[in-house]
Coordinates of C-alpha atoms in Angstrom, one line a residue:
X189 CA -31.8 39.5 -17.6
X190 CA -27.8 40.8 -17.9
X191 CA -25.4 38.6 -16.5
X192 CA -23.1 39.3 -13.6
X193 CA -19.4 39.6 -14.9
X194 CA -17.8 40.0 -11.5
X195 CA -16.8 36.0 -11.5
X196 CA -13.8 36.1 -13.2
X197 CA -13.0 32.5 -13.6
X198 CA -16.9 31.5 -15.1
X199 CA -16.5 34.1 -17.6
X200 CA -13.1 33.6 -18.5
X201 CA -13.3 29.5 -19.3
X202 CA -16.8 29.8 -20.4
X203 CA -15.1 32.6 -23.1
X204 CA -12.5 30.3 -24.0
X205 CA -14.7 26.9 -24.2
X206 CA -16.7 28.8 -26.8
X207 CA -13.8 30.0 -28.7
X208 CA -11.7 27.0 -29.0
X209 CA -11.1 25.0 -26.2
X210 CA -14.5 22.7 -26.6
X211 CA -13.2 21.9 -30.0
X212 CA -10.0 20.9 -29.4
X213 CA -11.5 18.8 -26.5
X214 CA -13.8 17.2 -29.3
X215 CA -10.8 17.1 -31.6
X216 CA -9.2 15.0 -28.8
X217 CA -12.2 13.0 -28.4
X218 CA -12.2 12.1 -32.1
X219 CA -8.5 11.1 -31.9
X220 CA -8.8 9.1 -28.5
X221 CA -11.7 7.1 -29.7
X222 CA -9.9 6.5 -33.3
X223 CA -6.9 5.3 -31.6
X224 CA -9.0 2.9 -29.4
X225 CA -10.8 1.3 -31.9
X226 CA -7.4 0.7 -34.5
X227 CA -4.4 1.2 -32.5
X228 CA -5.0 0.9 -28.6
X229 CA -1.5 -0.4 -27.8
X230 CA -0.2 3.2 -29.0
X231 CA -2.9 5.4 -28.1
X232 CA -0.4 6.9 -25.4
X233 CA 1.2 8.2 -28.0
X234 CA -1.5 9.3 -30.2
X235 CA -3.0 11.8 -27.7
X236 CA 0.1 12.9 -26.6
X237 CA 0.9 14.1 -30.1
X238 CA -2.5 15.7 -30.3
X239 CA -1.7 17.4 -27.0
X240 CA 1.3 19.4 -28.1
X241 CA -0.1 20.1 -30.8
X242 CA -3.1 21.5 -29.1
X243 CA -0.6 23.2 -26.8
X244 CA 1.1 24.9 -30.0
X245 CA -1.9 26.1 -31.6
X246 CA -3.5 27.7 -28.4
X247 CA -0.2 29.2 -26.7
X248 CA 1.9 29.6 -29.7
X249 CA 5.5 28.5 -30.0
X250 CA 6.8 30.4 -26.8
X251 CA 4.2 29.1 -24.9
X252 CA 5.0 25.6 -26.1
X253 CA 8.6 26.0 -25.3
X254 CA 8.1 27.2 -21.9
X255 CA 5.7 24.1 -20.8
X256 CA 8.2 21.9 -22.6
X257 CA 11.2 23.3 -20.9
X258 CA 9.4 23.1 -17.5
X259 CA 9.0 19.3 -18.5
X260 CA 12.8 19.1 -19.2
X261 CA 14.2 20.7 -16.0
X262 CA 12.0 18.6 -13.9
X263 CA 13.2 15.4 -15.8
X264 CA 16.7 16.4 -15.6
X265 CA 16.6 17.4 -11.8
X266 CA 14.7 14.1 -11.2
X267 CA 17.7 11.8 -11.9
X268 CA 19.4 12.7 -8.9
X269 CA 16.5 10.8 -7.1
X270 CA 16.3 13.0 -3.9
X271 CA 12.9 14.0 -3.4
X272 CA 14.1 17.5 -1.7
X273 CA 15.6 19.0 -4.8
X274 CA 12.5 17.8 -6.7
X275 CA 10.6 19.9 -4.6
X276 CA 13.2 22.7 -4.7
X277 CA 13.1 22.5 -8.1
X278 CA 9.3 22.6 -8.3
X279 CA 8.8 25.8 -6.1
X280 CA 11.3 27.6 -8.3
X281 CA 9.7 26.9 -11.6
X282 CA 6.5 28.1 -9.5
X283 CA 8.1 31.2 -8.5
X284 CA 9.5 32.2 -12.2
X285 CA 5.3 32.9 -13.0
X286 CA 5.6 35.7 -10.3
X287 CA 9.0 37.6 -11.1
X288 CA 7.8 40.5 -12.8
X289 CA 10.4 41.3 -15.6
X290 CA 9.3 37.3 -16.6
X291 CA 5.8 38.4 -16.6
X292 CA 6.0 41.3 -18.4
X293 CA 8.2 39.6 -20.9
X294 CA 5.2 36.7 -21.8
X295 CA 2.4 39.5 -21.8
X296 CA 4.4 40.4 -24.6
X297 CA 4.1 37.4 -26.6
X298 CA 0.5 37.8 -27.2
X299 CA -2.2 40.2 -28.2
X300 CA -4.5 40.2 -24.9
X301 CA -4.4 39.9 -21.5
X302 CA -6.8 36.7 -21.9
X303 CA -4.2 35.0 -23.7
X304 CA -1.2 35.5 -21.3
X305 CA -3.4 34.2 -18.6
X306 CA -4.4 31.1 -20.4
X307 CA -0.3 30.3 -20.4
X308 CA -0.4 31.4 -16.6
X309 CA -3.1 28.9 -15.4
X310 CA -2.0 26.5 -18.2
X311 CA 1.6 26.6 -16.4
X312 CA 0.5 26.5 -12.9
X313 CA -1.3 23.1 -13.2
X314 CA 1.3 21.8 -15.2
X315 CA 3.6 22.4 -12.5
X316 CA 1.5 20.1 -10.2
X317 CA 1.9 17.3 -13.1
X318 CA 5.5 17.7 -13.7
X319 CA 6.0 17.1 -9.8
X320 CA 4.1 14.2 -9.6
X321 CA 6.0 12.6 -12.2
X322 CA 9.3 13.7 -10.9
X323 CA 8.8 12.1 -7.4
X324 CA 7.5 9.1 -8.0
X325 CA 10.6 8.7 -10.6
X326 CA 12.2 9.3 -7.4
X327 CA 10.7 6.6 -5.6
X328 CA 10.3 4.0 -7.7
X329 CA 13.1 1.3 -8.3
X330 CA 15.5 1.2 -11.7
X331 CA 13.6 -1.9 -12.7
X332 CA 10.8 0.5 -13.0
X333 CA 11.9 3.1 -14.7
X334 CA 10.7 2.1 -18.3
X335 CA 7.7 3.3 -17.1
X336 CA 8.9 6.6 -16.0
X337 CA 11.0 7.5 -18.8
X338 CA 10.6 10.9 -21.0
X339 CA 7.9 9.8 -23.4
X340 CA 5.6 9.2 -20.4
X341 CA 6.4 12.2 -19.2
X342 CA 5.3 14.3 -22.4
X343 CA 2.2 11.8 -22.4
X344 CA 1.3 12.6 -18.6
X345 CA 2.0 16.8 -18.8
X346 CA 0.2 16.8 -22.5
X347 CA -2.7 14.7 -21.9
X348 CA -5.1 17.6 -23.2
X349 CA -8.5 17.1 -21.1
X350 CA -6.3 18.3 -18.1
X351 CA -4.2 20.5 -19.5
X352 CA -5.3 24.0 -18.5
X353 CA -7.3 23.9 -16.0
X354 CA -7.2 20.4 -14.1
X355 CA -8.4 17.6 -12.6
X356 CA -5.2 16.8 -11.0
X357 CA -4.8 13.0 -11.7
X358 CA -1.6 11.7 -10.0
X359 CA 1.1 10.1 -12.5
X360 CA 0.9 6.7 -10.8
X361 CA -2.7 6.6 -11.6
X362 CA -2.6 8.1 -14.8
X363 CA 0.7 5.4 -16.2
X364 CA -1.7 2.4 -14.7
X365 CA -4.8 3.3 -16.2
X366 CA -3.4 4.0 -19.4
X367 CA -1.5 1.0 -20.0
X368 CA -4.5 -0.9 -19.3
X369 CA -6.0 -2.5 -22.3
X370 CA -9.9 -3.3 -22.0
X371 CA -12.5 -4.3 -24.6
X372 CA -13.3 -1.4 -26.1
X373 CA -17.3 -1.1 -27.2
X374 CA -18.4 1.8 -29.3
X375 CA -22.3 1.5 -27.6
X376 CA -21.3 1.5 -24.3
X377 CA -19.2 4.7 -24.9
X378 CA -21.5 6.4 -26.9
X379 CA -24.0 6.0 -23.7
X380 CA -21.6 7.4 -21.4
X381 CA -21.1 10.2 -23.3
X382 CA -24.5 11.0 -24.1
X383 CA -25.7 11.0 -20.4
X384 CA -22.2 12.8 -19.6
X385 CA -23.3 15.4 -21.8
X386 CA -26.7 15.9 -20.6
X387 CA -25.7 16.2 -16.8
X388 CA -23.0 18.8 -17.7
X389 CA -25.7 20.7 -19.7
X390 CA -27.9 21.0 -16.9
X391 CA -25.2 21.9 -14.4
X392 CA -24.1 24.5 -17.1
X393 CA -27.6 26.0 -17.3
X394 CA -28.0 26.1 -13.5
X395 CA -24.8 28.1 -13.4
X396 CA -26.0 30.7 -15.7
X397 CA -29.2 30.9 -14.3
X398 CA -27.3 32.0 -10.9
X399 CA -25.2 34.5 -13.1
X400 CA -27.8 36.0 -14.4
X401 CA -30.4 36.0 -11.3
X402 CA -28.7 36.4 -8.2
X403 CA -25.6 38.9 -8.5
X404 CA -23.8 37.2 -5.8
X405 CA -20.3 38.1 -7.0
X406 CA -21.8 41.9 -8.2
X407 CA -22.8 42.2 -4.6
X408 CA -19.3 41.3 -3.0
X409 CA -17.9 43.5 -5.5
X410 CA -19.7 46.0 -3.4
X411 CA -19.1 47.6 0.3
X412 CA -22.4 49.4 0.8
X413 CA -24.7 46.5 0.2
X414 CA -22.6 44.3 2.4
X415 CA -22.9 47.0 5.3
X416 CA -26.0 47.6 4.9
X417 CA -27.3 43.8 5.2
X418 CA -28.1 41.9 8.2
X419 CA -25.9 38.7 9.5
X420 CA -28.6 36.9 7.9
X421 CA -28.4 38.4 4.3
X422 CA -24.5 37.8 4.7
X423 CA -24.8 34.2 6.0
X424 CA -27.5 33.7 2.8
X425 CA -25.0 35.5 0.6
X426 CA -22.2 33.6 1.8
X427 CA -24.0 30.2 0.9
X428 CA -25.2 31.1 -2.2
X429 CA -21.4 32.0 -3.2
X430 CA -20.1 28.6 -2.0
X431 CA -23.1 26.7 -3.6
X432 CA -22.1 28.6 -7.1
X433 CA -18.6 27.9 -6.8
X434 CA -19.8 24.1 -6.3
X435 CA -21.8 23.9 -9.6
X436 CA -19.3 26.1 -11.4
X437 CA -16.9 23.1 -10.6
X438 CA -19.3 20.7 -11.6
X439 CA -18.8 22.0 -15.5
X440 CA -15.1 23.0 -15.3
X441 CA -13.9 19.7 -14.2
X442 CA -17.3 17.7 -15.4
X443 CA -16.0 18.1 -19.1
X444 CA -12.7 17.1 -18.6
X445 CA -13.8 14.2 -16.6
X446 CA -16.2 12.8 -19.1
X447 CA -13.2 12.5 -21.5
X448 CA -11.1 10.7 -18.9
X449 CA -14.0 8.0 -19.0
X450 CA -14.0 7.9 -22.9
X451 CA -10.0 7.4 -22.8
X452 CA -11.0 4.6 -20.6
X453 CA -9.5 6.2 -17.1
X454 CA -11.6 6.7 -14.0
X455 CA -11.3 11.0 -13.1
X456 CA -11.3 11.6 -9.7
X457 CA -14.9 12.2 -8.0
X458 CA -16.8 15.5 -8.9
X459 CA -17.2 17.6 -5.9
X460 CA -19.4 16.7 -3.2
X461 CA -22.5 19.4 -2.4
X462 CA -21.1 21.8 0.1
X463 CA -24.6 21.9 1.2
X464 CA -23.7 18.0 2.7
X465 CA -20.0 19.1 4.2
X466 CA -20.0 20.3 8.1
X467 CA -16.5 19.9 8.6
X468 CA -13.2 21.1 6.7
X469 CA -11.6 18.1 6.8
X470 CA -14.5 16.6 4.7
X471 CA -14.6 19.7 2.5
X472 CA -10.9 18.8 1.2
X473 CA -11.1 15.3 1.0
X474 CA -14.3 15.8 -1.4
X475 CA -14.6 18.8 -2.8
X476 CA -11.6 18.8 -5.1
X477 CA -10.1 15.0 -5.1
X478 CA -7.3 15.2 -7.5
X479 CA -6.0 17.9 -5.6
X480 CA -6.4 16.3 -2.3
X481 CA -4.5 13.1 -3.1
X482 CA -2.1 14.7 -4.5
X483 CA -1.3 17.0 -1.2
X484 CA -1.7 13.5 0.7
X485 CA 0.7 11.4 -1.5
X486 CA 3.4 14.0 -2.0
X487 CA 3.3 16.2 1.3
X488 CA 1.5 15.4 3.9
X489 CA 2.5 11.8 4.1
X490 CA 6.5 12.0 3.1
X491 CA 6.0 14.7 6.4
X492 CA 4.9 12.4 8.8
X493 CA 1.3 12.7 8.9
X494 CA -0.8 11.4 11.2
X495 CA 1.5 8.8 12.0
X496 CA 3.9 11.2 13.5
X497 CA 3.7 13.2 16.9
X498 CA 1.4 15.8 17.6
X499 CA 3.6 18.5 16.5
X500 CA 5.0 16.7 13.7
X501 CA 0.8 16.3 12.2
X502 CA 1.0 19.9 12.9
X503 CA 3.9 20.7 11.2
X504 CA 2.4 18.6 7.7
X505 CA -1.0 19.9 7.8
X506 CA 0.8 23.6 7.8
X507 CA 3.2 22.7 4.9
X508 CA 0.4 21.1 3.0
X509 CA -2.0 24.7 3.6
X510 CA 1.6 26.4 3.0
X511 CA 1.8 25.2 -0.7
X512 CA -2.2 25.1 -1.5
X513 CA -1.5 29.1 -0.7
X514 CA 1.1 29.5 -2.4
X515 CA 0.4 27.5 -5.6
X516 CA -2.9 29.5 -5.8
X517 CA -0.8 32.9 -6.3
X518 CA 0.6 33.2 -2.7
X519 CA -1.2 36.7 -2.1
X520 CA -2.1 37.9 1.3
X521 CA -5.8 36.9 1.2
X522 CA -5.0 33.2 0.4
X523 CA -2.4 33.0 3.2
X524 CA -5.2 34.2 5.4
X525 CA -7.5 31.6 3.9
X526 CA -5.2 28.7 4.4
X527 CA -4.4 29.6 7.9
X528 CA -8.1 29.3 8.7
X529 CA -8.7 26.3 7.0
X530 CA -5.3 24.7 8.7
X531 CA -7.2 26.2 12.2
X532 CA -10.4 24.5 11.1
X533 CA -9.0 21.2 10.9
X534 CA -6.6 21.4 13.8
X535 CA -9.8 22.3 16.3
X536 CA -11.8 19.5 14.5
X537 CA -8.9 16.8 14.6
X538 CA -8.4 17.9 18.3
X539 CA -11.8 17.9 19.3
X540 CA -12.4 14.3 17.7
X541 CA -9.4 13.1 20.0
X542 CA -10.9 14.4 22.8
X543 CA -14.0 13.1 22.2
X544 CA -12.3 9.7 21.5
X545 CA -10.9 9.7 25.4
X546 CA -13.1 7.0 27.4
X547 CA -13.5 9.1 30.2
X548 CA -15.4 11.7 28.1
X549 CA -17.3 9.3 26.0
X550 CA -18.6 8.1 29.7
X551 CA -19.3 11.7 30.8
X552 CA -21.4 12.2 27.2

C-alpha cells in the first residue's frame, strides 16, 4: 500500500537516516568503542573531533561555522557569569533563525530545502545545548571552571548522537558521566547493542505499518472527512495521532539513546506510552524527559517554581510554556498549544491543592 507522506517529521528523518545519518552514527559507534577500548582518558576529545567532522560533512563549511559561532558567542557571554545575560544571548541567537534575510542567505548555501532544514533543526537543538552549558558555567564556582572550559563545551555541543534532533542531555549530567571511567566489556556492550537494535527495528516496523495502513495525517490534512466524521471518529483519529507520535519518538530517540548507552552514558528515559497518561503534568514529565529536565532546571526552578507564591508559580509555569512555544517556532498555533497546556497543568495542580484540604477530604 502507498505511504501516507503527510507526516513531514517522520518522512524527513527516515530519508536523512537512510542516506547519511545512520552511517555517521555507525561511524560514531566505531570511534566510541575503539576509544573506550584503547584510550578511555581521551574519549571525549575523540568523539568531539568525530562530531565536528560529521557536522562539516553534512552541513558544509558554512553550516559548521554557524554552529561554531553560536558556541563561541555563548561561551563569551557566559564569562560575565550573569544568568539573565546568558538567557538574553540565547534568545537573540534563537531569534536570528527566524529573520527572513538570514533565512534566505542560508537557503542559498544549499541545493535543496531538505539540507537547509537540517541546518535549521540542528542549530535550534544546539541553542539549547549552548544555553545549558552557559548557565552551568554561570552557576559554578571558579574552582570548578576547569570542567567548564571551551573544549568541554565543544565536546558537548558536537556530541553526534544528540546532534540533529536530541534527545536533550543537560551539561552537568553529560560532563559527570563522560568523565567517569568504567570497566569496558565488549561482550556486555554487544548484548546491549543487539537487544537495542531489535527493539528499535520493532518500533520502526510498527510506525511504518501505521503510516502505510492508517492514513491518519492524510485525513487530518483535508477538512471534508473531518467535517463529516462523528465525534467518536474524531476522538479515534486524535488518539491514533498521538499514538503514532509516541511510536515515532521511540525510534527517533531510541537510536541516539542506544548510542548513549554504548558510550557509557545514561540516556533520558524514552517516552512513556500516551495511553497510560491521564494528565498534562505527567505528559510533560514523562514524554520528552530530557526537555522536561532542561525546562525545570533552567527556567521553572530559577523563577521560583512551586516554592514561590501562587502568582509566582503561575508566572514561572507560564514562562516555561512560553519558551517551549517560542523554541518550537513561535507560530500562532504553537502559542495556542502552549496556552492550553499551561491551563491544563494549572487546573490539575489547583484541583490537587483543593482536594488536599482536610475539609474537602472529609466531605469526599
